[in-house]
C-alpha positions as a printed NumPy array, in Angstrom:
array([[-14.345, -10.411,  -1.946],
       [-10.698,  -8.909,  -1.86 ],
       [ -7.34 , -10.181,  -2.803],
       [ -4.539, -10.257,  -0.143],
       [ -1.14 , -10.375,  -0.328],
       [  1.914, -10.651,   2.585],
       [  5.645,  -9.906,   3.085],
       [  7.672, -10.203,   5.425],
       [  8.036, -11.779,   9.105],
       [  7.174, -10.989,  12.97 ],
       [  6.97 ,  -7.091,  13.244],
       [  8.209,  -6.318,   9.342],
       [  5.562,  -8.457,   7.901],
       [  3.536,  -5.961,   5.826],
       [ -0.205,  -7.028,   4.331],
       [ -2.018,  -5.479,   1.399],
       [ -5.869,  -5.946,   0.746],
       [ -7.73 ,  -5.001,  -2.732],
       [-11.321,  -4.698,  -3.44 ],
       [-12.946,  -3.531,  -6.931],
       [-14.509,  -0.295,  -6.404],
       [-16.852,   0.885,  -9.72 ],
       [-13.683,   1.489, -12.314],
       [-11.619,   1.987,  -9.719],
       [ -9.117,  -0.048,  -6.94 ],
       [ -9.03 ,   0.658,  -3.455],
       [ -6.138,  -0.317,  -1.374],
       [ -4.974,  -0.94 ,   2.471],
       [ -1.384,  -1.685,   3.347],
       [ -0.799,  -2.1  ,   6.954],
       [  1.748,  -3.747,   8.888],
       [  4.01 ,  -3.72 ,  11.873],
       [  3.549,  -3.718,  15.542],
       [ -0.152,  -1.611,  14.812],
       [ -1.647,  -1.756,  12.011],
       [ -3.342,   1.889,  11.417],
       [ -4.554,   4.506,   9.322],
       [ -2.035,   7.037,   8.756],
       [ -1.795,   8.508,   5.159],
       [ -3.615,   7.76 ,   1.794],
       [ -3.036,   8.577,  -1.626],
       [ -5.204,   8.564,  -4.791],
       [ -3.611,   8.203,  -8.646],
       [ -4.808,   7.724, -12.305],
       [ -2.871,   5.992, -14.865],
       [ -1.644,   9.55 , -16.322],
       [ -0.472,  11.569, -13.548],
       [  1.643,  11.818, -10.329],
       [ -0.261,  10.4  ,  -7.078],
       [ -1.86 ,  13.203,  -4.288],
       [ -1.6  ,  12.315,  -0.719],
       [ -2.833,  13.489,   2.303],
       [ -1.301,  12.122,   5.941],
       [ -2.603,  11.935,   9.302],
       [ -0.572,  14.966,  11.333],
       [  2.821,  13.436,  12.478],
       [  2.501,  10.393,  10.303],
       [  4.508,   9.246,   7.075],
       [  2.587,   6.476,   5.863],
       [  1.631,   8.249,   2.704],
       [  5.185,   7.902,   1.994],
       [  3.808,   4.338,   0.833],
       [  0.56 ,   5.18 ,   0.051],
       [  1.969,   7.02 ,  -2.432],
       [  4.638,   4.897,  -4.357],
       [  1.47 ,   1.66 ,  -3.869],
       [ -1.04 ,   4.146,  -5.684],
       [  0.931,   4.761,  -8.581],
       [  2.379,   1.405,  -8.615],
       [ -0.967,  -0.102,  -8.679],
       [ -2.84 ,   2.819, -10.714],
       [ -0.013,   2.266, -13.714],
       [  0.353,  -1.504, -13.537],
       [ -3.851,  -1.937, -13.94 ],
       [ -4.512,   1.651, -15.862],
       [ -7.023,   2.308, -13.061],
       [ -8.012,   5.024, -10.414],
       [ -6.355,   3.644,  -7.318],
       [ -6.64 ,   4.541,  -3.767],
       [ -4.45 ,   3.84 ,  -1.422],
       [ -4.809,   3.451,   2.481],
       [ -1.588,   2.625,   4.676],
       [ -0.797,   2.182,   8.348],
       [  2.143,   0.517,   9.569],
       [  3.759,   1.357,  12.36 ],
       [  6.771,  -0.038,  14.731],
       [  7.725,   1.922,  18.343],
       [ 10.605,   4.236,  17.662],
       [ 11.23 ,   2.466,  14.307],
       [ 15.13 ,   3.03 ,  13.255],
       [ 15.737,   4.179,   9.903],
       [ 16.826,   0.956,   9.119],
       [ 13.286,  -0.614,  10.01 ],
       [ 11.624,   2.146,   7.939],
       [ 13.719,   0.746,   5.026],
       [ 12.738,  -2.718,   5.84 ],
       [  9.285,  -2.05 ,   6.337],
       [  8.84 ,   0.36 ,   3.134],
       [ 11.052,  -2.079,   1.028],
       [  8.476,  -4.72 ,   2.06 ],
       [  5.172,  -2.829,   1.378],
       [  6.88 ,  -2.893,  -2.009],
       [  7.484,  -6.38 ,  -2.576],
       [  4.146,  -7.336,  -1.369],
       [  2.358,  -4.489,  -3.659],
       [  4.332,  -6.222,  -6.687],
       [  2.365,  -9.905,  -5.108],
       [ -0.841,  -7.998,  -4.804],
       [ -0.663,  -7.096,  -8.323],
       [  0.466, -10.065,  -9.637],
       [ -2.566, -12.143,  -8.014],
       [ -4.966,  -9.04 ,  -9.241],
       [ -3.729,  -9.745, -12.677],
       [ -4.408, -13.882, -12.618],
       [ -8.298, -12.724, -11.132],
       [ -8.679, -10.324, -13.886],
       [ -9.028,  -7.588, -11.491]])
């Protein structure tokens, strides 16, 4: 069973889903108007995130700030899946929407730490 966590409202509202995988986390963040896949990124504890993106997309642009969030905050592999997506998104909405992701990932790991995840 996975933990959730949410942030946000109408088309800024962002979600975040966890499930145990082995020693490791696995992690989708999705959000917006369409909820996708557009970028993932995978971190350890000791080292700087890598992350790949779908062509055109800039998702891992919170894949990658969730994986190391998550990967230092547990001291586990973490990898991160995220898809959110708003039609011709200002770059004020991008801020919303990343600042969001953010906020909930700080939720999701509070919640993962009362389960003992």
């Amino acid at each position: 069973m996975g933990i959730t966590a949410s942030f946000g409202e109408g088309r800024y509202k962002i979600f975040a889903e966890v499930i145990q995988a082995g020693d490791g986390i696995i992690v989708y963040v999705g959000g917006g108007e369409r909820p996708h896949i557009g970028g993932f990124s995978l971190s350890v504890p000791s080292a700087s995130a890598v992350s790949f993106s779908i062509p055109l997309h800039k998702d891992f642009v919170v894949s990658h700030q969730v994986s190391e969030k998550v990967s230092r905050a547990t001291g586990k592999k973490c990898l991160v899946v995220a898809g959110i997506h708003i039609e011709d998104a200002t770059n004020e909405e991008i801020s919303i929407l990343v600042n969001n992701s953010l906020i909930c990932t700080d939720m999701l790991i509070e919640l993962m730490k009362k389960s003992g995840l």
